[in-house]
Amino acid sequence: MSPDVAPLTRERVLDAYRTVLRARALDDRRFVLNRAGKLAFIISPRGHEVAQVAAITALDPSRDRFCLYYRNFAAALACGFTPEELMLAAFARAADPSSGGRQTPGNFGSRRRGVIIGSSTVGPQIPKAAGIGLALKWRGEGSLCYVSFGEGATSQGDFHEGLNFAAIHQCPVIFFCENNHWAISVPQRLQVAGPGVAERAAAYGIPGVRVRGDDFFAVHQAVQEAAVRARSGEGPTLIEAEVLRLQSHSTDDDQRAYRDAAELAAEAARDPIPRMREALTKRGWLNDEADAALREEVNREVERATDAAEASPDPDPSTLGRHVYADV
Ligand SMILES: Cc1ncc(C[n+]2csc(CCOP(=O)(O)OP(=O)(O)O)c2C)c(N)n1
């Protein structure tokens, strides 16, 4: 094991679990606020949280770069965004650190945290990450670029360009595909021929790994191994984490219109959060009392973050053209 790898202690895993709970509770609140007409639009990470937090926990936010995508709400928390900051984005307030309330709330950006803002377009973060990886390689500091996307994004030309470039130039990049088997209403079989995304790595001459996205330890290990490879100059890895989309694509979508009711019920019963709780309980790292205390703490954070963000001012309309046109 590389000396770069921080051991996965009980404290770090419980911290990750708290982040998972935080993501779920904040997202539930966002959903209610959306239905109450207070938030315009959000994209839920429901079902992806454990995989996202496990992946980021295996990396080093103090030196790595992160090209996140719109469903990475839990990943953003793991990168250090606070609940209040994410609520400011949801309410599109001026103090939203990503874009001052200008972008949709899933476009996360924070220079000091190494989170590079994306766009709502599917895929362009992938070749961007390859380029960032090349720059990091030239700097020679042992840092890497992590980029995430759904399986639908792998149908974009950007996927090929990014993986091909990163593989040829041995860039320190981790390509993390969160395969929830749906791209809005398009199922995986109409998006990817063959068993899945991981197999595509072979065409680029890089390792491809498929992992269960509801297994915190398995995802963490896969990302940690990819990070060791990247940091030691062995190039990129493609990881496919199989996850569930337990919510519709966005608050503007209703998946009951195109998904089978029995399948939705079966997936709801496979929620990864109880699985993570069970895994921690088995290790003797968590009990019912500690779990309840964590949930209470997280609920209080959600209350505080919501109140603070709601009371925060909107962007000044006179700044409408900022970041779009040159300031004159
Ligand atoms: C280039 C482009 N095409 C289409 C869209 C519309 N769109 C937004 S999200 C999405 C689905 C992407 O699915 P996937 O990559 O599997 O990620 P998921 O949303 O399931 O996490 C589509 C088609 C877009 N934003 N950009």
mmCIF file of C-alpha atoms and ligand atoms in Angstrom:
data_model
loop_
_atom_site.group_PDB
_atom_site.id
_atom_site.type_symbol
_atom_site.label_atom_id
_atom_site.label_comp_id
_atom_site.label_asym_id
_atom_site.label_seq_id
_atom_site.Cartn_x
_atom_site.Cartn_y
_atom_site.Cartn_z
ATOM 1 C CA MET A 1 0.000 0.000 0.000
ATOM 2 C CA SER A 2 1.271 3.460 -0.888
ATOM 3 C CA PRO A 3 2.189 5.772 2.001
ATOM 4 C CA ASP A 4 -0.300 8.209 0.391
ATOM 5 C CA VAL A 5 -3.245 6.073 1.476
ATOM 6 C CA ALA A 6 -4.994 7.192 4.664
ATOM 7 C CA PRO A 7 -6.299 4.223 6.702
ATOM 8 C CA LEU A 8 -10.060 3.801 6.776
ATOM 9 C CA THR A 9 -10.593 4.261 10.501
ATOM 10 C CA ARG A 10 -13.885 3.955 12.387
ATOM 11 C CA GLU A 11 -13.890 7.728 12.772
ATOM 12 C CA ARG A 12 -13.514 8.353 9.029
ATOM 13 C CA VAL A 13 -16.213 5.844 8.125
ATOM 14 C CA LEU A 14 -18.660 7.289 10.660
ATOM 15 C CA ASP A 15 -17.895 10.718 9.273
ATOM 16 C CA ALA A 16 -18.696 9.414 5.785
ATOM 17 C CA TYR A 17 -21.934 7.882 7.095
ATOM 18 C CA ARG A 18 -22.873 11.253 8.597
ATOM 19 C CA THR A 19 -22.282 12.832 5.163
ATOM 20 C CA VAL A 20 -24.531 10.204 3.549
ATOM 21 C CA LEU A 21 -27.294 10.942 6.081
ATOM 22 C CA ARG A 22 -26.792 14.653 5.596
ATOM 23 C CA ALA A 23 -27.184 14.324 1.827
ATOM 24 C CA ARG A 24 -30.387 12.325 2.176
ATOM 25 C CA ALA A 25 -31.953 14.647 4.754
ATOM 26 C CA LEU A 26 -31.061 17.785 2.793
ATOM 27 C CA ASP A 27 -32.373 16.260 -0.395
ATOM 28 C CA ASP A 28 -35.651 15.253 1.249
ATOM 29 C CA ARG A 29 -36.030 18.822 2.445
ATOM 30 C CA ARG A 30 -35.248 20.195 -1.018
ATOM 31 C CA PHE A 31 -37.956 17.984 -2.473
ATOM 32 C CA VAL A 32 -40.574 19.297 -0.034
ATOM 33 C CA LEU A 33 -39.466 22.883 -0.707
ATOM 34 C CA ASN A 34 -39.750 22.252 -4.440
ATOM 35 C CA ARG A 35 -43.260 20.895 -4.085
ATOM 36 C CA ALA A 36 -44.118 23.891 -1.894
ATOM 37 C CA GLY A 37 -43.072 26.128 -4.785
ATOM 38 C CA LYS A 38 -40.007 27.525 -3.013
ATOM 39 C CA LEU A 39 -37.281 25.851 -5.106
ATOM 40 C CA ALA A 40 -37.438 25.837 -8.879
ATOM 41 C CA PHE A 41 -35.716 22.570 -9.764
ATOM 42 C CA ILE A 42 -33.419 20.006 -8.210
ATOM 43 C CA ILE A 43 -31.787 16.720 -9.156
ATOM 44 C CA SER A 44 -31.773 14.088 -6.438
ATOM 45 C CA PRO A 45 -28.804 11.874 -5.495
ATOM 46 C CA ARG A 46 -31.205 9.401 -3.819
ATOM 47 C CA GLY A 47 -29.697 5.920 -4.189
ATOM 48 C CA HIS A 48 -26.262 7.259 -5.233
ATOM 49 C CA GLU A 49 -25.185 8.733 -1.886
ATOM 50 C CA VAL A 50 -23.169 5.815 -0.484
ATOM 51 C CA ALA A 51 -21.194 5.335 -3.718
ATOM 52 C CA GLN A 52 -20.470 9.056 -4.045
ATOM 53 C CA VAL A 53 -19.273 9.517 -0.488
ATOM 54 C CA ALA A 54 -17.223 6.300 -0.539
ATOM 55 C CA ALA A 55 -15.429 7.471 -3.690
ATOM 56 C CA ILE A 56 -14.567 10.940 -2.392
ATOM 57 C CA THR A 57 -13.488 9.507 0.979
ATOM 58 C CA ALA A 58 -10.779 7.552 -0.874
ATOM 59 C CA LEU A 59 -9.320 10.775 -2.318
ATOM 60 C CA ASP A 60 -7.580 13.835 -0.975
ATOM 61 C CA PRO A 61 -9.674 17.016 -1.227
ATOM 62 C CA SER A 62 -6.657 19.069 -0.169
ATOM 63 C CA ARG A 63 -4.823 18.369 -3.446
ATOM 64 C CA ASP A 64 -7.040 16.462 -5.920
ATOM 65 C CA ARG A 65 -9.382 18.032 -8.497
ATOM 66 C CA PHE A 66 -13.033 17.083 -8.861
ATOM 67 C CA CYS A 67 -15.175 17.390 -11.989
ATOM 68 C CA LEU A 68 -18.570 16.530 -10.542
ATOM 69 C CA TYR A 69 -21.871 16.187 -12.382
ATOM 70 C CA TYR A 70 -25.375 17.373 -11.547
ATOM 71 C CA ARG A 71 -26.331 14.315 -9.444
ATOM 72 C CA ASN A 72 -23.267 14.651 -7.174
ATOM 73 C CA PHE A 73 -24.991 16.339 -4.248
ATOM 74 C CA ALA A 74 -23.539 13.866 -1.720
ATOM 75 C CA ALA A 75 -20.116 14.008 -3.402
ATOM 76 C CA ALA A 76 -20.164 17.803 -3.076
ATOM 77 C CA LEU A 77 -20.799 17.473 0.671
ATOM 78 C CA ALA A 78 -17.918 14.994 0.889
ATOM 79 C CA CYS A 79 -15.700 17.527 -0.933
ATOM 80 C CA GLY A 80 -16.441 20.014 1.833
ATOM 81 C CA PHE A 81 -19.480 22.008 0.687
ATOM 82 C CA THR A 82 -21.580 22.825 3.748
ATOM 83 C CA PRO A 83 -25.327 22.157 4.027
ATOM 84 C CA GLU A 84 -25.947 25.904 4.061
ATOM 85 C CA GLU A 85 -23.931 26.424 0.872
ATOM 86 C CA LEU A 86 -25.907 23.727 -0.930
ATOM 87 C CA MET A 87 -29.182 25.207 0.302
ATOM 88 C CA LEU A 88 -28.060 28.642 -0.913
ATOM 89 C CA ALA A 89 -27.607 27.071 -4.350
ATOM 90 C CA ALA A 90 -31.019 25.379 -4.164
ATOM 91 C CA PHE A 91 -32.673 28.717 -3.344
ATOM 92 C CA ALA A 92 -30.527 30.412 -6.061
ATOM 93 C CA ARG A 93 -29.316 33.022 -3.586
ATOM 94 C CA ALA A 94 -26.537 35.552 -4.219
ATOM 95 C CA ALA A 95 -24.285 33.864 -1.636
ATOM 96 C CA ASP A 96 -24.346 30.480 -3.445
ATOM 97 C CA PRO A 97 -20.580 29.780 -3.691
ATOM 98 C CA SER A 98 -20.809 27.894 -7.005
ATOM 99 C CA SER A 99 -22.394 30.552 -9.197
ATOM 100 C CA GLY A 100 -24.084 33.219 -7.098
ATOM 101 C CA GLY A 101 -27.459 31.659 -7.829
ATOM 102 C CA ARG A 102 -26.974 31.734 -11.598
ATOM 103 C CA GLN A 103 -26.656 28.052 -12.499
ATOM 104 C CA THR A 104 -28.942 25.125 -11.731
ATOM 105 C CA PRO A 105 -28.195 23.829 -8.216
ATOM 106 C CA GLY A 106 -26.340 20.720 -9.419
ATOM 107 C CA ASN A 107 -23.421 22.614 -10.922
ATOM 108 C CA PHE A 108 -20.893 22.616 -8.108
ATOM 109 C CA GLY A 109 -17.789 24.791 -8.187
ATOM 110 C CA SER A 110 -15.315 25.833 -5.516
ATOM 111 C CA ARG A 111 -11.799 26.955 -6.402
ATOM 112 C CA ARG A 112 -10.440 26.430 -2.886
ATOM 113 C CA ARG A 113 -11.807 22.876 -2.786
ATOM 114 C CA GLY A 114 -10.557 21.966 -6.243
ATOM 115 C CA VAL A 115 -14.111 21.428 -7.509
ATOM 116 C CA ILE A 116 -14.300 22.541 -11.117
ATOM 117 C CA ILE A 117 -17.720 23.795 -12.111
ATOM 118 C CA GLY A 118 -19.515 21.935 -14.878
ATOM 119 C CA SER A 119 -22.408 22.758 -17.102
ATOM 120 C CA SER A 120 -25.792 21.086 -17.385
ATOM 121 C CA THR A 121 -24.697 19.513 -20.667
ATOM 122 C CA VAL A 122 -24.080 15.777 -20.395
ATOM 123 C CA GLY A 123 -20.428 14.772 -20.840
ATOM 124 C CA PRO A 124 -18.086 17.757 -21.282
ATOM 125 C CA GLN A 125 -16.530 17.290 -17.851
ATOM 126 C CA ILE A 126 -14.964 14.039 -19.131
ATOM 127 C CA PRO A 127 -12.458 15.443 -21.684
ATOM 128 C CA LYS A 128 -11.961 18.429 -19.385
ATOM 129 C CA ALA A 129 -10.800 16.037 -16.660
ATOM 130 C CA ALA A 130 -8.353 14.423 -19.091
ATOM 131 C CA GLY A 131 -6.798 17.834 -19.769
ATOM 132 C CA ILE A 132 -6.670 18.674 -16.078
ATOM 133 C CA GLY A 133 -5.049 15.288 -15.500
ATOM 134 C CA LEU A 134 -2.339 16.082 -18.043
ATOM 135 C CA ALA A 135 -1.621 19.399 -16.315
ATOM 136 C CA LEU A 136 -1.433 17.636 -12.933
ATOM 137 C CA LYS A 137 0.948 15.066 -14.401
ATOM 138 C CA TRP A 138 3.227 17.846 -15.692
ATOM 139 C CA ARG A 139 3.187 19.463 -12.250
ATOM 140 C CA GLY A 140 4.369 16.174 -10.773
ATOM 141 C CA GLU A 141 2.780 16.690 -7.350
ATOM 142 C CA GLY A 142 1.064 13.308 -7.175
ATOM 143 C CA SER A 143 -2.428 14.774 -7.355
ATOM 144 C CA LEU A 144 -5.200 13.437 -9.579
ATOM 145 C CA CYS A 145 -8.468 14.419 -11.217
ATOM 146 C CA TYR A 146 -11.689 12.590 -10.384
ATOM 147 C CA VAL A 147 -14.563 12.839 -12.839
ATOM 148 C CA SER A 148 -18.035 11.373 -12.498
ATOM 149 C CA PHE A 149 -20.940 10.866 -14.888
ATOM 150 C CA GLY A 150 -23.883 8.579 -15.569
ATOM 151 C CA GLU A 151 -23.981 5.647 -17.995
ATOM 152 C CA GLY A 152 -25.973 7.822 -20.416
ATOM 153 C CA ALA A 153 -22.969 10.141 -20.692
ATOM 154 C CA THR A 154 -20.898 7.242 -22.031
ATOM 155 C CA SER A 155 -22.872 7.506 -25.295
ATOM 156 C CA GLN A 156 -21.496 10.998 -25.841
ATOM 157 C CA GLY A 157 -18.407 11.531 -28.033
ATOM 158 C CA ASP A 158 -16.902 13.324 -25.037
ATOM 159 C CA PHE A 159 -16.554 9.982 -23.250
ATOM 160 C CA HIS A 160 -14.419 8.509 -26.021
ATOM 161 C CA GLU A 161 -12.300 11.612 -26.419
ATOM 162 C CA GLY A 162 -11.639 11.916 -22.708
ATOM 163 C CA LEU A 163 -10.768 8.275 -22.078
ATOM 164 C CA ASN A 164 -8.695 7.965 -25.220
ATOM 165 C CA PHE A 165 -6.644 11.077 -24.463
ATOM 166 C CA ALA A 166 -6.148 10.216 -20.780
ATOM 167 C CA ALA A 167 -5.118 6.656 -21.616
ATOM 168 C CA ILE A 168 -2.657 7.647 -24.344
ATOM 169 C CA HIS A 169 -1.009 10.277 -22.137
ATOM 170 C CA GLN A 170 -1.282 8.211 -18.937
ATOM 171 C CA CYS A 171 -3.076 11.035 -17.159
ATOM 172 C CA PRO A 172 -3.844 10.650 -13.435
ATOM 173 C CA VAL A 173 -7.630 10.521 -13.832
ATOM 174 C CA ILE A 174 -10.318 8.413 -12.201
ATOM 175 C CA PHE A 175 -13.357 8.029 -14.450
ATOM 176 C CA PHE A 176 -16.241 7.195 -12.121
ATOM 177 C CA CYS A 177 -19.447 6.111 -13.823
ATOM 178 C CA GLU A 178 -22.529 6.059 -11.581
ATOM 179 C CA ASN A 179 -24.634 3.559 -13.498
ATOM 180 C CA ASN A 180 -28.242 3.869 -12.296
ATOM 181 C CA HIS A 181 -29.427 2.097 -15.469
ATOM 182 C CA TRP A 182 -31.559 5.045 -16.616
ATOM 183 C CA ALA A 183 -30.809 8.218 -18.560
ATOM 184 C CA ILE A 184 -34.038 10.087 -17.841
ATOM 185 C CA SER A 185 -36.491 7.624 -19.508
ATOM 186 C CA VAL A 186 -33.913 5.718 -21.623
ATOM 187 C CA PRO A 187 -32.898 2.346 -20.121
ATOM 188 C CA GLN A 188 -29.322 1.071 -20.104
ATOM 189 C CA ARG A 189 -29.968 -1.502 -22.865
ATOM 190 C CA LEU A 190 -30.687 1.357 -25.307
ATOM 191 C CA GLN A 191 -27.539 3.153 -24.233
ATOM 192 C CA VAL A 192 -24.864 0.470 -23.784
ATOM 193 C CA ALA A 193 -24.591 -2.795 -25.734
ATOM 194 C CA GLY A 194 -22.985 -5.666 -23.837
ATOM 195 C CA PRO A 195 -22.787 -6.146 -20.097
ATOM 196 C CA GLY A 196 -21.989 -2.571 -19.113
ATOM 197 C CA VAL A 197 -19.610 0.354 -19.069
ATOM 198 C CA ALA A 198 -16.547 -1.206 -17.366
ATOM 199 C CA GLU A 199 -15.826 -3.421 -20.400
ATOM 200 C CA ARG A 200 -15.242 -0.321 -22.512
ATOM 201 C CA ALA A 201 -11.997 0.327 -20.638
ATOM 202 C CA ALA A 202 -10.332 -2.517 -22.563
ATOM 203 C CA ALA A 203 -10.627 -0.525 -25.794
ATOM 204 C CA TYR A 204 -8.454 2.182 -24.248
ATOM 205 C CA GLY A 205 -5.961 -0.200 -22.680
ATOM 206 C CA ILE A 206 -6.825 0.819 -19.121
ATOM 207 C CA PRO A 207 -8.316 -1.140 -16.201
ATOM 208 C CA GLY A 208 -12.114 -1.259 -16.003
ATOM 209 C CA VAL A 209 -13.695 -2.161 -12.671
ATOM 210 C CA ARG A 210 -17.337 -2.845 -11.860
ATOM 211 C CA VAL A 211 -18.374 -2.457 -8.243
ATOM 212 C CA ARG A 212 -21.585 -2.549 -6.209
ATOM 213 C CA GLY A 213 -22.456 1.043 -5.460
ATOM 214 C CA ASP A 214 -24.272 0.165 -2.245
ATOM 215 C CA ASP A 215 -21.114 -1.337 -0.726
ATOM 216 C CA PHE A 216 -19.204 1.521 0.890
ATOM 217 C CA PHE A 217 -16.069 -0.542 1.458
ATOM 218 C CA ALA A 218 -15.983 -2.002 -2.055
ATOM 219 C CA VAL A 219 -16.357 1.392 -3.733
ATOM 220 C CA HIS A 220 -13.779 2.911 -1.417
ATOM 221 C CA GLN A 221 -11.307 0.155 -2.210
ATOM 222 C CA ALA A 222 -11.822 0.416 -5.986
ATOM 223 C CA VAL A 223 -11.266 4.177 -5.932
ATOM 224 C CA GLN A 224 -8.309 3.869 -3.585
ATOM 225 C CA GLU A 225 -6.626 1.378 -5.917
ATOM 226 C CA ALA A 226 -7.284 3.659 -8.892
ATOM 227 C CA ALA A 227 -5.819 6.568 -6.912
ATOM 228 C CA VAL A 228 -2.639 4.625 -6.111
ATOM 229 C CA ARG A 229 -2.242 3.840 -9.818
ATOM 230 C CA ALA A 230 -2.873 7.437 -10.855
ATOM 231 C CA ARG A 231 -0.495 8.918 -8.292
ATOM 232 C CA SER A 232 2.286 6.532 -9.204
ATOM 233 C CA GLY A 233 2.157 7.426 -12.923
ATOM 234 C CA GLU A 234 0.292 4.315 -14.117
ATOM 235 C CA GLY A 235 -2.539 6.312 -15.708
ATOM 236 C CA PRO A 236 -6.319 6.329 -15.572
ATOM 237 C CA THR A 237 -8.905 3.797 -14.413
ATOM 238 C CA LEU A 238 -12.564 3.471 -15.375
ATOM 239 C CA ILE A 239 -14.832 2.482 -12.491
ATOM 240 C CA GLU A 240 -18.487 1.593 -12.948
ATOM 241 C CA ALA A 241 -20.473 1.741 -9.710
ATOM 242 C CA GLU A 242 -23.869 0.110 -10.013
ATOM 243 C CA VAL A 243 -26.384 2.257 -8.173
ATOM 244 C CA LEU A 244 -30.140 2.790 -8.007
ATOM 245 C CA ARG A 245 -32.027 5.892 -9.011
ATOM 246 C CA LEU A 246 -34.543 5.965 -6.188
ATOM 247 C CA GLN A 247 -36.059 9.243 -7.328
ATOM 248 C CA SER A 248 -37.214 10.497 -10.711
ATOM 249 C CA HIS A 249 -34.539 12.028 -12.950
ATOM 250 C CA SER A 250 -35.359 15.483 -11.596
ATOM 251 C CA THR A 251 -38.228 17.287 -9.893
ATOM 252 C CA ASP A 252 -39.586 17.984 -13.406
ATOM 253 C CA ASP A 253 -39.851 14.257 -14.149
ATOM 254 C CA ASP A 254 -42.128 11.463 -12.870
ATOM 255 C CA GLN A 255 -40.553 8.041 -13.407
ATOM 256 C CA ARG A 256 -43.829 6.258 -12.667
ATOM 257 C CA ALA A 257 -44.817 7.259 -16.214
ATOM 258 C CA TYR A 258 -42.190 4.993 -17.809
ATOM 259 C CA ARG A 259 -40.984 2.518 -15.151
ATOM 260 C CA ASP A 260 -42.670 -0.593 -13.906
ATOM 261 C CA ALA A 261 -44.327 -0.130 -10.478
ATOM 262 C CA ALA A 262 -43.049 -3.508 -9.198
ATOM 263 C CA GLU A 263 -39.491 -2.648 -10.228
ATOM 264 C CA LEU A 264 -39.705 0.714 -8.446
ATOM 265 C CA ALA A 265 -40.977 -0.964 -5.274
ATOM 266 C CA ALA A 266 -38.208 -3.598 -5.436
ATOM 267 C CA GLU A 267 -35.544 -0.911 -5.816
ATOM 268 C CA ALA A 268 -36.970 1.165 -2.952
ATOM 269 C CA ALA A 269 -36.457 -1.887 -0.731
ATOM 270 C CA ARG A 270 -32.764 -1.952 -1.708
ATOM 271 C CA ASP A 271 -31.967 1.532 -0.427
ATOM 272 C CA PRO A 272 -28.172 1.631 0.148
ATOM 273 C CA ILE A 273 -28.352 3.654 3.365
ATOM 274 C CA PRO A 274 -29.806 0.864 5.564
ATOM 275 C CA ARG A 275 -27.171 -1.420 3.986
ATOM 276 C CA MET A 276 -24.374 0.880 5.051
ATOM 277 C CA ARG A 277 -25.857 1.148 8.531
ATOM 278 C CA GLU A 278 -25.987 -2.644 8.725
ATOM 279 C CA ALA A 279 -22.366 -2.969 7.596
ATOM 280 C CA LEU A 280 -21.227 -0.501 10.260
ATOM 281 C CA THR A 281 -23.347 -2.195 12.927
ATOM 282 C CA LYS A 282 -21.812 -5.578 12.064
ATOM 283 C CA ARG A 283 -18.348 -4.115 12.569
ATOM 284 C CA GLY A 284 -19.431 -2.857 15.976
ATOM 285 C CA TRP A 285 -18.934 0.759 14.835
ATOM 286 C CA LEU A 286 -22.569 1.843 15.180
ATOM 287 C CA ASN A 287 -25.609 1.016 17.310
ATOM 288 C CA ASP A 288 -29.235 2.178 17.275
ATOM 289 C CA GLU A 289 -28.609 4.881 19.829
ATOM 290 C CA ALA A 290 -25.627 6.376 17.979
ATOM 291 C CA ASP A 291 -27.532 6.170 14.693
ATOM 292 C CA ALA A 292 -30.513 8.037 16.144
ATOM 293 C CA ALA A 293 -28.216 10.701 17.608
ATOM 294 C CA LEU A 294 -26.516 11.214 14.239
ATOM 295 C CA ARG A 295 -29.866 11.561 12.483
ATOM 296 C CA GLU A 296 -31.042 14.092 15.044
ATOM 297 C CA GLU A 297 -27.850 16.105 14.613
ATOM 298 C CA VAL A 298 -28.266 16.037 10.822
ATOM 299 C CA ASN A 299 -31.914 17.121 11.061
ATOM 300 C CA ARG A 300 -30.893 20.130 13.148
ATOM 301 C CA GLU A 301 -28.277 21.020 10.499
ATOM 302 C CA VAL A 302 -30.935 20.834 7.804
ATOM 303 C CA GLU A 303 -33.212 23.190 9.772
ATOM 304 C CA ARG A 304 -30.389 25.685 10.285
ATOM 305 C CA ALA A 305 -29.197 25.506 6.668
ATOM 306 C CA THR A 306 -32.718 25.928 5.289
ATOM 307 C CA ASP A 307 -33.548 28.889 7.526
ATOM 308 C CA ALA A 308 -30.258 30.632 6.783
ATOM 309 C CA ALA A 309 -30.485 30.101 3.019
ATOM 310 C CA GLU A 310 -34.119 31.139 2.812
ATOM 311 C CA ALA A 311 -33.359 34.366 4.683
ATOM 312 C CA SER A 312 -30.391 35.136 2.430
ATOM 313 C CA PRO A 313 -30.840 37.782 -0.318
ATOM 314 C CA ASP A 314 -31.431 37.040 -4.004
ATOM 315 C CA PRO A 315 -28.822 38.176 -6.538
ATOM 316 C CA ASP A 316 -29.039 41.866 -7.379
ATOM 317 C CA PRO A 317 -30.896 42.134 -10.721
ATOM 318 C CA SER A 318 -28.420 44.798 -11.851
ATOM 319 C CA THR A 319 -25.729 42.045 -11.911
ATOM 320 C CA LEU A 320 -27.692 39.903 -14.382
ATOM 321 C CA GLY A 321 -25.019 40.043 -17.096
ATOM 322 C CA ARG A 322 -22.119 39.141 -14.789
ATOM 323 C CA HIS A 323 -20.077 36.109 -15.967
ATOM 324 C CA VAL A 324 -22.012 36.247 -19.252
ATOM 325 C CA TYR A 325 -20.807 39.564 -20.685
ATOM 326 C CA ALA A 326 -17.609 41.468 -19.923
ATOM 327 C CA ASP A 327 -18.065 43.934 -17.071
ATOM 328 C CA VAL A 328 -17.799 47.456 -18.475
HETATM 329 C C1 LIG B 1 -25.612 16.760 -24.520
HETATM 330 C C2 LIG B 1 -26.883 16.617 -23.757
HETATM 331 N N1 LIG B 1 -27.863 15.812 -24.222
HETATM 332 C C3 LIG B 1 -29.010 15.661 -23.529
HETATM 333 C C4 LIG B 1 -29.204 16.360 -22.352
HETATM 334 C C5 LIG B 1 -30.479 16.146 -21.549
HETATM 335 N N2 LIG B 1 -30.162 15.286 -20.408
HETATM 336 C C6 LIG B 1 -29.906 15.810 -19.212
HETATM 337 S S1 LIG B 1 -29.541 14.646 -18.090
HETATM 338 C C7 LIG B 1 -29.759 13.404 -19.206
HETATM 339 C C8 LIG B 1 -29.617 11.953 -18.803
HETATM 340 C C9 LIG B 1 -28.230 11.562 -18.548
HETATM 341 O O1 LIG B 1 -28.247 10.290 -17.939
HETATM 342 P P1 LIG B 1 -26.975 9.653 -17.279
HETATM 343 O O2 LIG B 1 -25.744 10.149 -17.945
HETATM 344 O O3 LIG B 1 -27.171 8.194 -17.227
HETATM 345 O O4 LIG B 1 -26.945 10.265 -15.804
HETATM 346 P P2 LIG B 1 -28.066 10.235 -14.671
HETATM 347 O O5 LIG B 1 -28.870 11.498 -14.885
HETATM 348 O O6 LIG B 1 -28.884 9.003 -14.843
HETATM 349 O O7 LIG B 1 -27.332 10.256 -13.386
HETATM 350 C C10 LIG B 1 -30.095 13.914 -20.453
HETATM 351 C C11 LIG B 1 -30.361 13.108 -21.635
HETATM 352 C C12 LIG B 1 -28.166 17.206 -21.909
HETATM 353 N N3 LIG B 1 -28.254 17.888 -20.746
HETATM 354 N N4 LIG B 1 -27.022 17.311 -22.604
#
